[in-house]
Amino acid sequence: MGEELWRRMVVSLIDMEKGETGKVVALCGGRGFQRNMESLGIRPGAMITKKSVVLGRGPIIIEIGGTEIAVGSGKAVKVKVEVMHE
Amino acid sequence: MRILLIGNPNVGKSVVFSQLTGVSVIASNYPGTTVEYSKGELKSEGKQYEIVDVPGTYGLDGTCEAEKVAIRMLPTADVVLNVVDATNLERNLNLTLQIKETGIPMIVLLNLWDEAQHKGIEIDVRKLETFLGVPVIPTIAVSGYGLGKCIEYVDTVSRREPLIFSQSDRWQQIGTIIDQVQNLGNRKHTFLEHLQDASVHSVYGLLIAAVVLYTTLKSVLFTGETLITYVSEPIFEGLYEPLLMRLSDLLRGSDILHGILIGTVSGSGIDFEGSMGLLSTGIYVSIGVVLPYIFAFYLILGFLEDLGYLPRLAVLMDSTLHKLGMHGYSVIPMILGAGCNVPGALATRNLSSRREKFIAATLMTVSIPCMAQLALILGLVGRHGMSYLAVVFGALFSVWVTVGLLADRFCGGYTPSLLMEIPSYRIPSYKTQVKKLGMRIRAFLSDGVLHVLGGILIVNLLYTFGVISWIGKFTEPIVTGVFGLPAQAVSALLIGLFRKDVAIVMLEPLNLSVTQTVIASVVLTVYFPCAATFSVLVRELGVTDMLKSCLIMLATALSVGGLLNLFLDRIIPANYLAVCLFVVPLVFLLVSRPRPEDEELEEQVYGYTEDVVER
């Protein structure tokens, strides 16, 4: 029973929990934005972990492939991530 | 034969370059250290190669000026040495494949090989070679490991037909390669990694930043002061002054030469700050006062740079800087600008939007005094007590916040939100630290000292021909009327256009009151950049933006100088005013909101104007 309570959810990077890992499913922005994110490896299919958020709507720090990347909040809302939630 | 070093930012291209050519370039642990290309030569087995260090780029469709430099240079290459960060192979391969598609002969250097092994990352080099079809060489640039081998391969690689993949094909290909080639081992969290996490933590991060900034400030002041008291003053007073006195006696006959070289001498000895001679004031200011602080500042900056702290500071400051119309990365031009405004201005190249570049460059020139100027302000204002020094810094902080808030409101264009790789902390090696500090000191000794001497020479000429008193008549309404300074103070303002530290020294013989000294110091920082910074800014911002920027600087100088003249000590005592100058802008900073995001403008920054939203 317990296992069935887990369900998939798609949330933005902002709404992801700290310490949570998920799969990027969409970059909801223009082509320039998408290129920009992809050049740093943030692309649909990539697994990312949210590490911390800086106080006062600051950037979100994620880990992807062993590297830490800071994503400003304006960009973070547009990154949609699939996570498993209870 | 021309060899280009190309790779992602902060993978060690500049270190490889220094090792191959013997030409020293500044390398640090943050993305965007190199903003211009540098050339060097390498001779190996009778052959001559030209090696070019290119700014880092994530792809071949760059968004900021520094990346565009890399892309423009690529077609000129005979061979590309693609420097790759072995600890982050997946992302780095994106650029590798893009270069491969151009067909230009290429060799891949798997740099930071030692760090990858520490992190438990195993890479099958032979397999990677077969996948990529080019030589792959593990390297450790700082020690030179593997670099000799890569030169042997240069002549063996050949040009191929270009082929084009789509972005998604490329990532698929990278996925296959990574699966086959790379093996991530398990490893423990090291102490540095814990510190890494803490540095960007929402609470501890701010605490650490406060401690780091405070310690930096304190140790720069302490080291500078100590060096002056125990090294430079004894040398100048004990050894140099008797020498100059003897020279002065020898030159008694020729007044002009004596005036230019040694200046005015009183009976008791040489006043190093007031005599205005090339060998007296010129040498004393540059070597005796400025050099100790330059040494102290770059000693500590070098450590922070190589440790990798600066990008973390950028992350922490991001939301604050957005209120001033910039994003977090702008903290790097500001910090470099505190050493010398020229590298600060150059570092704005890493900012992708025109608006942000304009704001960052303007704020840096208007409110960050360079170390040379600061060293003299510390001496001149500091002797009247800490509260007056605090007024100077408070006024500059207020200028920074006020101009920034206004710029965010009224400047057109778009400031994109931050997207930046945060490099791992690395313990700086003592050898590279010494080398880098040596380079910066040498640069100061060759350029800075000459400029100071040039400045003093100009001062002498201006006085001899009576230019100062002539200009003084025209500028009196502003200099005396608005700033409350004596009419001759215009001489300092004139020289400040050329060199700021000399300008501050010129305040000395004017016998200014404390209030006047504070006002003059602030105005000299704000009103205009020095000649060297000015020429760099014209190139970076373009004539129109630079003109606007200069208007802002002049207007700010008039208002801040006028306000200080009105309030300081007349209405509000210095210590209260200093507190106000820090607290009021801070409150404004906390309550203000940054401009909302605008997707259409953001796309223009990245060079896309149509098909804006593609959900």
XYZ file of C-alpha atoms in Angstrom:
701
model
C 0.000 0.000 0.000
C 2.713 2.425 1.118
C 4.432 2.444 -2.237
C 1.324 3.396 -4.133
C 1.088 6.607 -2.151
C 4.132 7.910 -4.022
C 3.125 9.817 -7.087
C 4.918 11.741 -9.749
C 4.581 15.464 -9.777
C 5.911 18.157 -12.038
C 6.996 21.252 -10.162
C 9.218 24.229 -10.917
C 12.714 24.423 -9.532
C 11.412 27.017 -7.058
C 8.823 24.633 -5.610
C 11.146 21.668 -5.373
C 12.093 20.669 -1.832
C 15.634 21.212 -0.651
C 17.677 18.035 -1.041
C 15.215 16.551 -3.515
C 16.340 14.971 -6.791
C 14.290 15.021 -9.960
C 14.333 14.837 -13.716
C 14.086 17.976 -15.827
C 11.055 17.635 -18.098
C 10.690 21.044 -19.672
C 12.344 24.423 -20.077
C 9.410 26.807 -20.391
C 11.002 29.744 -22.134
C 12.123 31.021 -25.483
C 14.804 29.478 -27.635
C 17.532 31.716 -26.287
C 16.681 30.737 -22.744
C 16.657 27.054 -23.656
C 20.035 27.263 -25.380
C 21.451 29.108 -22.430
C 20.294 26.460 -19.963
C 21.305 23.555 -22.185
C 24.823 24.867 -22.615
C 25.242 24.319 -18.885
C 23.732 20.850 -19.121
C 20.282 21.757 -17.766
C 18.135 20.032 -20.393
C 15.095 17.764 -20.529
C 16.105 14.343 -19.268
C 18.898 15.541 -16.969
C 18.786 14.560 -13.289
C 19.244 17.446 -10.894
C 19.368 17.852 -7.123
C 18.296 21.051 -5.410
C 20.930 21.889 -2.827
C 19.966 25.231 -1.329
C 18.238 28.545 -1.807
C 19.788 31.887 -0.940
C 17.764 34.083 1.372
C 15.436 36.707 -0.072
C 14.361 35.065 -3.348
C 17.994 34.536 -4.213
C 19.399 32.002 -6.660
C 18.769 28.286 -6.320
C 21.807 26.064 -6.173
C 21.465 22.784 -8.006
C 23.819 19.923 -8.576
C 23.993 18.356 -11.976
C 26.579 15.782 -13.031
C 28.764 16.606 -10.035
C 28.830 20.379 -10.674
C 27.024 23.067 -8.755
C 25.165 25.686 -10.709
C 23.410 28.788 -9.383
C 20.123 29.515 -11.160
C 18.551 32.924 -10.527
C 14.923 32.809 -9.425
C 13.713 34.348 -12.695
C 15.131 31.406 -14.617
C 14.305 28.819 -11.953
C 10.526 29.243 -12.324
C 10.801 28.247 -15.943
C 12.582 24.966 -15.244
C 10.020 22.183 -14.697
C 11.175 19.125 -12.839
C 9.485 15.768 -12.290
C 9.794 14.604 -8.677
C 8.319 11.760 -6.615
C 6.066 12.932 -3.811
C 4.396 11.162 -0.984
C 50.832 27.144 -37.221
C 48.154 28.534 -34.983
C 46.865 26.546 -32.027
C 43.762 27.725 -30.163
C 42.975 26.788 -26.562
C 39.216 26.462 -26.374
C 37.011 25.099 -23.620
C 34.303 25.821 -21.067
C 34.952 28.621 -18.587
C 37.168 27.779 -15.598
C 38.691 24.542 -16.886
C 42.293 25.778 -16.747
C 42.985 27.051 -20.273
C 45.066 29.944 -18.986
C 47.194 27.599 -16.882
C 47.798 25.364 -19.922
C 48.693 28.496 -21.894
C 51.211 29.705 -19.305
C 52.786 26.264 -19.132
C 53.134 25.870 -22.904
C 54.372 29.342 -23.773
C 55.994 30.597 -20.588
C 53.936 33.776 -20.953
C 52.308 34.680 -17.637
C 48.593 35.375 -17.661
C 46.282 35.748 -14.665
C 44.445 32.499 -13.878
C 41.848 32.203 -11.104
C 39.213 29.833 -9.860
C 36.081 31.487 -11.218
C 34.430 31.415 -14.635
C 35.291 34.431 -16.766
C 38.817 35.266 -15.577
C 40.044 35.594 -19.159
C 38.080 38.146 -21.173
C 40.558 38.809 -23.953
C 42.715 36.454 -25.945
C 46.448 36.336 -25.338
C 49.074 35.023 -27.735
C 52.300 33.235 -27.063
C 54.845 31.146 -28.870
C 56.136 27.658 -28.432
C 59.145 26.127 -30.119
C 59.347 22.381 -30.190
C 61.737 20.256 -32.219
C 62.623 23.104 -34.532
C 59.013 23.991 -35.254
C 57.304 27.169 -34.191
C 53.717 27.270 -32.981
C 51.560 30.254 -32.150
C 49.361 29.490 -29.159
C 46.266 31.540 -28.366
C 44.443 31.513 -25.026
C 40.782 32.221 -25.705
C 38.045 33.221 -23.206
C 35.936 30.268 -22.048
C 32.647 29.455 -23.736
C 29.903 26.897 -23.164
C 28.911 26.660 -26.793
C 29.448 28.128 -30.218
C 26.516 30.540 -29.954
C 27.850 32.882 -27.290
C 25.725 35.347 -25.380
C 28.309 37.656 -23.832
C 31.181 39.595 -25.386
C 33.852 37.296 -23.926
C 32.225 34.209 -25.477
C 31.831 35.932 -28.825
C 35.588 36.507 -28.876
C 36.071 32.737 -28.679
C 33.603 32.072 -31.476
C 35.109 34.695 -33.781
C 38.569 33.221 -33.273
C 37.653 29.595 -33.953
C 37.831 29.676 -37.794
C 41.408 31.030 -37.637
C 42.698 27.888 -35.921
C 44.919 25.295 -37.543
C 44.498 23.027 -34.533
C 42.200 23.327 -31.533
C 43.318 22.141 -28.133
C 39.967 21.559 -26.468
C 40.565 21.787 -22.728
C 37.968 19.718 -20.894
C 37.174 19.535 -17.176
C 37.510 15.825 -16.392
C 35.367 16.240 -13.267
C 32.462 17.343 -15.431
C 32.886 15.433 -18.664
C 29.231 15.332 -19.640
C 28.670 19.063 -19.900
C 32.091 19.744 -21.408
C 31.486 17.253 -24.232
C 28.725 19.483 -25.571
C 31.329 22.006 -26.717
C 33.731 19.238 -27.778
C 31.160 17.796 -30.173
C 30.315 21.244 -31.510
C 33.985 21.900 -32.293
C 34.257 18.457 -33.870
C 31.350 19.302 -36.146
C 33.294 22.225 -37.609
C 35.901 19.768 -38.912
C 38.855 21.721 -37.489
C 41.612 19.332 -36.329
C 41.386 18.906 -32.587
C 43.022 17.328 -29.570
C 41.121 16.889 -26.303
C 42.937 17.605 -23.034
C 41.249 15.954 -20.065
C 42.383 18.543 -17.570
C 42.028 18.442 -13.762
C 42.759 14.735 -14.114
C 44.033 14.536 -10.528
C 40.902 16.171 -9.168
C 38.717 13.718 -11.084
C 40.624 10.823 -9.532
C 40.207 12.310 -6.057
C 36.512 12.537 -6.701
C 36.419 8.875 -7.697
C 35.604 9.568 -11.338
C 37.020 6.965 -13.703
C 37.255 7.763 -17.396
C 38.241 5.219 -20.031
C 40.506 7.361 -22.180
C 40.954 4.805 -25.012
C 37.211 4.350 -25.409
C 36.652 8.091 -25.388
C 39.237 8.408 -28.157
C 37.387 5.919 -30.339
C 34.057 7.639 -29.755
C 35.401 11.084 -30.538
C 37.869 10.035 -33.237
C 40.485 12.458 -31.930
C 43.438 12.084 -29.523
C 42.459 12.412 -25.853
C 45.201 13.184 -23.311
C 44.791 13.305 -19.517
C 46.516 16.426 -18.180
C 47.189 18.252 -14.925
C 47.901 21.763 -16.127
C 49.231 23.198 -12.863
C 52.009 20.620 -12.744
C 52.476 20.363 -16.510
C 51.578 16.652 -16.598
C 50.561 15.466 -20.077
C 51.221 18.774 -21.841
C 54.425 17.629 -23.543
C 52.551 14.738 -25.069
C 49.824 16.899 -26.548
C 52.335 18.893 -28.598
C 53.574 15.658 -30.183
C 50.071 15.032 -31.462
C 49.601 18.497 -32.990
C 51.074 17.578 -36.361
C 49.247 14.278 -36.633
C 45.650 15.493 -36.478
C 43.975 16.446 -39.719
C 40.987 18.363 -40.981
C 37.702 16.587 -41.617
C 34.459 17.330 -43.407
C 32.124 19.425 -41.240
C 28.932 17.670 -40.125
C 26.029 19.140 -38.241
C 23.976 17.605 -35.439
C 20.909 19.053 -33.795
C 21.152 19.966 -30.132
C 19.067 16.958 -29.037
C 21.095 14.522 -31.181
C 24.179 15.887 -29.561
C 22.924 15.275 -26.037
C 21.864 11.769 -27.024
C 25.340 11.096 -28.335
C 26.858 12.498 -25.153
C 24.602 10.214 -23.110
C 25.892 7.162 -24.970
C 29.500 8.223 -24.583
C 29.149 8.929 -20.865
C 27.458 5.583 -20.211
C 30.326 3.714 -21.852
C 33.271 5.798 -20.784
C 32.695 7.203 -17.338
C 32.340 5.464 -14.022
C 31.419 7.467 -10.937
C 32.790 5.932 -7.752
C 31.469 6.440 -4.268
C 33.283 8.865 -2.075
C 33.076 10.616 1.233
C 32.120 14.247 1.696
C 35.365 16.080 2.330
C 35.813 19.048 4.638
C 36.095 21.421 1.686
C 32.798 20.164 0.334
C 31.089 20.797 3.654
C 32.528 24.303 3.590
C 31.291 24.591 0.006
C 27.743 23.769 1.059
C 27.914 26.161 4.001
C 29.147 29.052 1.830
C 25.907 29.171 -0.151
C 23.618 28.170 2.725
C 20.903 30.773 3.332
C 22.013 31.510 6.913
C 25.613 30.316 7.295
C 26.458 31.627 3.838
C 25.656 35.204 4.837
C 27.572 34.785 8.091
C 30.594 33.458 6.227
C 30.361 36.302 3.708
C 30.262 38.867 6.513
C 33.295 37.287 8.167
C 35.202 37.031 4.876
C 34.537 40.638 3.876
C 35.350 41.976 7.326
C 38.550 39.945 7.575
C 39.567 41.014 4.081
C 39.073 44.688 4.868
C 40.832 44.424 8.219
C 43.791 42.479 6.932
C 44.303 44.729 3.899
C 44.323 47.772 6.201
C 46.529 46.063 8.764
C 49.064 44.715 6.260
C 49.216 48.020 4.389
C 49.655 50.074 7.542
C 52.254 47.720 9.001
C 54.302 47.746 5.809
C 54.237 51.529 5.718
C 55.173 52.000 9.375
C 57.865 49.343 9.591
C 59.232 49.102 6.066
C 58.609 52.010 3.763
C 58.778 54.915 6.227
C 62.092 53.870 7.809
C 63.567 53.330 4.349
C 62.353 56.641 2.990
C 63.249 58.667 6.071
C 66.453 56.918 7.002
C 68.018 56.089 3.652
C 66.278 57.902 0.854
C 65.933 61.353 2.390
C 69.675 61.916 3.096
C 70.359 60.755 -0.457
C 67.884 63.233 -1.886
C 69.227 66.020 0.307
C 72.672 65.463 -1.149
C 71.213 65.495 -4.673
C 69.379 68.676 -3.765
C 72.658 70.323 -2.824
C 74.194 69.246 -6.097
C 71.291 70.705 -8.058
C 71.316 74.065 -6.289
C 72.624 75.693 -9.450
C 69.787 74.790 -11.793
C 66.437 75.831 -10.385
C 64.248 74.236 -13.045
C 65.786 70.785 -12.733
C 65.707 71.022 -8.942
C 62.062 72.067 -9.029
C 61.035 69.162 -11.247
C 63.109 66.439 -9.603
C 62.942 67.389 -5.949
C 60.494 70.263 -5.652
C 60.311 72.617 -2.720
C 62.674 71.859 0.143
C 62.376 73.455 3.552
C 65.290 73.832 5.949
C 64.452 70.789 8.069
C 64.235 68.285 5.249
C 62.049 67.010 2.439
C 58.293 66.918 2.796
C 57.570 63.808 0.748
C 53.902 64.597 0.321
C 54.108 68.319 -0.294
C 57.270 68.931 -2.279
C 55.817 67.693 -5.610
C 59.098 66.626 -7.150
C 59.422 63.550 -9.332
C 62.029 61.886 -7.134
C 60.512 63.032 -3.844
C 56.699 62.950 -3.983
C 56.518 60.827 -7.136
C 58.608 57.968 -5.815
C 57.266 58.265 -2.280
C 53.599 58.127 -3.296
C 53.956 55.228 -5.698
C 56.483 53.071 -3.841
C 56.140 54.254 -0.263
C 52.362 54.554 0.126
C 50.516 52.878 -2.733
C 52.695 49.797 -3.219
C 52.212 48.462 0.358
C 48.424 48.581 -0.065
C 48.559 47.127 -3.578
C 50.633 44.279 -2.155
C 48.207 43.759 0.742
C 45.111 43.835 -1.471
C 46.363 41.474 -4.151
C 47.780 39.094 -1.566
C 44.309 38.566 -0.154
C 42.407 38.851 -3.440
C 44.680 36.199 -4.957
C 43.820 33.793 -2.173
C 40.060 34.385 -2.480
C 40.219 34.076 -6.281
C 42.085 30.798 -6.296
C 40.070 29.300 -3.472
C 36.924 29.930 -5.521
C 35.117 32.252 -3.130
C 34.164 35.022 -5.574
C 31.409 33.110 -7.439
C 29.860 32.229 -4.068
C 29.801 35.877 -3.108
C 28.109 36.532 -6.446
C 25.407 33.992 -5.606
C 24.785 35.481 -2.163
C 24.632 39.050 -3.460
C 22.420 38.195 -6.442
C 19.033 39.268 -5.112
C 20.457 42.492 -3.652
C 22.232 43.384 -6.866
C 19.045 42.776 -8.855
C 17.548 45.732 -7.022
C 20.372 47.845 -8.397
C 19.785 46.610 -11.937
C 22.535 44.000 -12.084
C 22.862 40.336 -11.295
C 25.212 38.590 -8.911
C 28.164 38.285 -11.271
C 28.600 42.072 -11.188
C 30.171 41.662 -7.773
C 33.320 40.477 -9.567
C 33.926 43.739 -11.503
C 33.267 45.614 -8.254
C 35.854 43.640 -6.276
C 38.468 43.719 -9.033
C 37.767 47.457 -9.347
C 38.796 47.982 -5.744
C 42.289 46.929 -6.807
C 42.343 48.942 -10.010
C 39.344 50.153 -12.016
C 40.846 48.927 -15.307
C 40.517 45.144 -14.713
C 37.146 45.902 -13.109
C 35.967 47.568 -16.311
C 37.305 44.686 -18.406
C 35.453 42.136 -16.275
C 32.094 43.692 -17.255
C 32.585 41.850 -20.541
C 31.213 38.723 -18.917
C 27.846 40.419 -18.475
C 25.516 39.583 -21.308
C 23.122 42.530 -21.502
C 23.995 46.067 -22.487
C 21.934 47.517 -19.648
C 23.700 45.459 -17.036
C 27.125 46.258 -18.425
C 26.290 49.945 -18.399
C 25.015 49.902 -14.822
C 27.861 47.762 -13.487
C 30.549 49.856 -15.175
C 28.974 53.122 -14.044
C 28.514 51.990 -10.449
C 32.043 50.657 -10.303
C 33.662 53.881 -11.541
C 31.389 56.145 -9.551
C 31.701 54.530 -6.142
C 34.698 52.193 -5.976
C 37.993 53.972 -5.336
C 40.987 52.008 -6.589
C 43.599 50.820 -4.084
C 46.054 53.551 -5.108
C 43.532 56.264 -4.397
C 42.278 54.563 -1.272
C 45.785 54.251 0.173
C 46.153 58.031 0.046
C 42.635 58.723 1.311
C 43.369 56.467 4.284
C 46.447 58.535 5.079
C 44.928 61.940 4.468
C 41.487 61.499 6.022
C 42.406 58.779 8.502
C 44.581 61.107 10.557
C 41.472 63.080 11.515
C 39.802 60.046 13.030
C 37.682 57.070 12.071
C 34.391 58.974 11.907
C 35.585 61.100 8.971
C 36.843 58.030 7.179
C 33.444 56.463 7.804
C 31.775 59.503 6.224
C 33.847 58.974 3.064
C 32.911 55.294 2.834
C 29.308 55.989 3.838
C 28.991 58.616 1.137
C 30.367 56.214 -1.466
C 28.027 53.453 -0.282
C 25.068 55.842 -0.522
C 26.135 56.800 -4.021
C 26.369 53.118 -4.981
C 22.874 52.371 -3.707
C 21.205 55.564 -4.930
C 22.648 55.518 -8.435
C 21.910 51.773 -8.646
C 18.284 52.094 -7.546
C 17.714 54.975 -9.972
C 19.463 53.110 -12.783
C 17.289 50.044 -12.218
C 14.206 52.228 -12.508
C 15.173 54.405 -15.444
C 17.596 52.380 -17.523
C 16.014 50.662 -20.494
C 16.803 47.092 -21.449
C 16.941 43.891 -19.520
C 19.009 42.296 -16.790
C 18.824 38.522 -17.112
C 18.689 36.453 -13.955
C 21.804 34.665 -12.832
C 23.047 31.418 -14.356
C 26.524 30.522 -13.242
C 28.630 27.516 -12.559
C 30.069 27.434 -9.035
C 33.530 25.862 -9.117
C 34.734 23.540 -6.370
C 36.915 25.031 -3.684
C 40.592 24.422 -4.285
C 43.354 25.022 -1.784
C 45.476 27.669 -3.505
C 49.026 26.517 -4.078
C 51.630 28.793 -2.598
C 53.642 28.770 -5.822
C 50.870 30.053 -8.057
C 49.958 32.640 -5.415
C 53.477 34.050 -5.376
C 53.601 34.059 -9.171
C 50.299 35.868 -9.538
C 51.125 38.440 -6.867
C 54.479 38.986 -8.575
C 52.761 39.608 -11.925
C 50.406 42.167 -10.449
C 53.155 43.981 -8.554
C 55.296 44.062 -11.690
C 52.375 45.464 -13.654
C 52.004 48.209 -11.047
C 55.718 48.980 -10.994
C 55.930 49.280 -14.760
C 52.656 51.119 -15.482
C 51.466 52.582 -12.194
C 54.735 54.193 -11.159
C 55.187 55.731 -14.610
C 51.677 57.173 -14.500
C 52.268 58.658 -11.056
C 55.503 60.254 -12.242
C 53.740 61.485 -15.383
C 51.002 62.975 -13.232
C 53.482 64.843 -11.053
C 55.266 66.150 -14.125
C 51.993 67.488 -15.527
C 51.270 69.183 -12.194
C 54.620 70.954 -12.331
C 54.087 72.058 -15.907
C 50.578 73.321 -15.201
C 51.802 75.386 -12.266
C 54.834 76.710 -14.098
C 52.730 77.990 -16.979
C 50.069 79.354 -14.662
C 47.341 77.226 -16.199
C 45.884 76.267 -12.818
C 45.170 79.796 -11.616
C 43.731 80.654 -15.022
C 41.299 77.696 -15.004
C 40.655 78.299 -11.319
C 38.921 81.574 -12.162
C 36.348 79.836 -14.357
C 35.674 76.921 -12.074
C 35.459 78.897 -8.845
C 31.626 78.986 -8.773
C 31.530 75.176 -8.669
C 34.680 74.383 -6.696
C 34.101 77.052 -4.067
C 30.383 77.693 -4.417
C 29.160 74.102 -4.468
C 31.926 72.058 -2.857
C 33.235 74.727 -0.477
C 36.836 74.118 -1.518
C 39.498 76.759 -2.255
C 39.726 77.741 -5.930
C 43.165 76.103 -6.331
C 41.580 72.711 -5.579
C 40.663 72.615 -9.248
C 44.258 71.497 -9.823
C 43.471 68.238 -8.022
C 40.300 67.794 -10.062
C 42.260 68.319 -13.263
C 44.981 65.836 -12.327
C 42.331 63.365 -11.157
C 41.337 62.988 -14.801
C 44.766 61.527 -15.330
C 45.682 59.790 -12.100
C 43.646 59.706 -8.884
C 46.340 59.042 -6.294
C 48.330 62.058 -7.461
C 45.155 64.119 -7.218
C 44.689 63.218 -3.559
C 48.318 64.067 -2.807
C 47.749 67.522 -4.260
C 45.213 68.255 -1.560
C 48.006 68.183 1.010
C 49.609 71.607 0.310
C 46.184 73.290 0.146
C 45.810 73.130 3.946
C 42.194 72.038 3.767
C 39.947 71.660 6.807
C 38.759 68.146 7.701
C 35.385 68.741 6.117
C 36.995 70.008 2.943
C 39.333 67.005 2.815
C 36.393 64.617 3.111
C 34.439 66.429 0.388
C 37.447 66.547 -1.931
C 38.177 62.829 -1.426
C 34.595 61.840 -2.199
C 34.287 64.145 -5.200
C 37.604 62.902 -6.601
C 36.345 59.315 -6.422
C 32.966 60.026 -7.968
C 33.353 62.701 -10.622
C 35.217 60.936 -13.436
C 37.303 57.809 -14.114
C 41.071 58.114 -14.495
C 42.448 58.189 -18.051
C 43.295 54.475 -18.160
C 39.824 53.415 -17.004
C 38.187 55.951 -19.298
C 39.817 54.535 -22.405
C 38.843 50.965 -21.481
C 35.255 52.013 -20.779
C 34.893 53.810 -24.107
C 35.894 50.575 -25.797
C 33.646 48.376 -23.641
C 30.509 50.527 -23.528
C 30.735 52.448 -26.779
C 30.762 56.237 -27.103
C 27.047 56.843 -26.482
C 26.811 54.796 -23.314
C 30.085 56.199 -22.031
C 28.777 59.728 -22.570
C 25.672 58.895 -20.547
C 27.787 57.270 -17.887
C 30.003 60.355 -17.612
C 26.980 62.618 -17.274
C 25.754 60.454 -14.408
C 29.167 60.665 -12.744
C 29.373 64.459 -13.024
C 25.812 64.937 -11.797
C 26.460 62.578 -8.880
C 29.673 64.395 -7.957
C 27.892 67.756 -7.965
C 25.057 66.531 -5.788
C 27.043 64.441 -3.325
C 29.745 67.114 -2.965
C 27.137 69.825 -2.540
C 25.140 67.850 0.012
C 28.219 67.010 2.068
C 29.224 70.675 2.032
C 25.750 71.570 3.231
C 25.427 69.018 6.013
C 28.781 67.708 7.219
C 29.740 69.352 10.526
C 27.473 72.322 9.811
C 24.194 70.586 10.557
C 25.101 66.989 11.395
C 28.334 65.975 13.194
C 30.545 63.511 11.334
C 29.836 60.437 13.457
C 26.039 60.793 13.173
C 26.274 61.525 9.475
C 28.403 58.403 8.936
C 25.757 56.228 10.593
C 22.997 57.822 8.491
C 24.988 57.316 5.302
C 25.138 53.580 5.972
C 21.716 52.963 7.496
C 19.462 54.973 5.187
C 20.639 53.364 1.912
C 20.542 49.951 3.577
C 16.875 50.459 4.495
C 16.079 51.586 0.956
C 17.898 48.548 -0.367
C 15.885 46.210 1.840
C 12.455 47.619 1.025
C 12.910 48.131 -2.715
C 11.768 45.564 -5.252
C 13.665 44.686 -8.414
C 12.161 45.178 -11.842
C 9.923 42.297 -12.916
C 11.194 39.760 -15.462
C 10.376 40.305 -19.103
C 10.723 37.315 -21.367
C 10.703 39.166 -24.644
C 13.568 41.405 -23.586
C 15.436 38.420 -22.193
C 15.303 36.698 -25.559
C 16.792 39.792 -27.185
C 19.714 39.555 -24.795
C 20.377 36.031 -26.010
C 20.174 37.176 -29.590
C 16.717 35.857 -30.434
C 14.004 38.263 -31.459
C 11.309 36.018 -32.932
C 9.444 32.906 -31.818
C 9.782 34.135 -28.295
C 7.810 31.664 -26.271
C 7.804 28.077 -27.381
C 6.086 26.116 -24.696
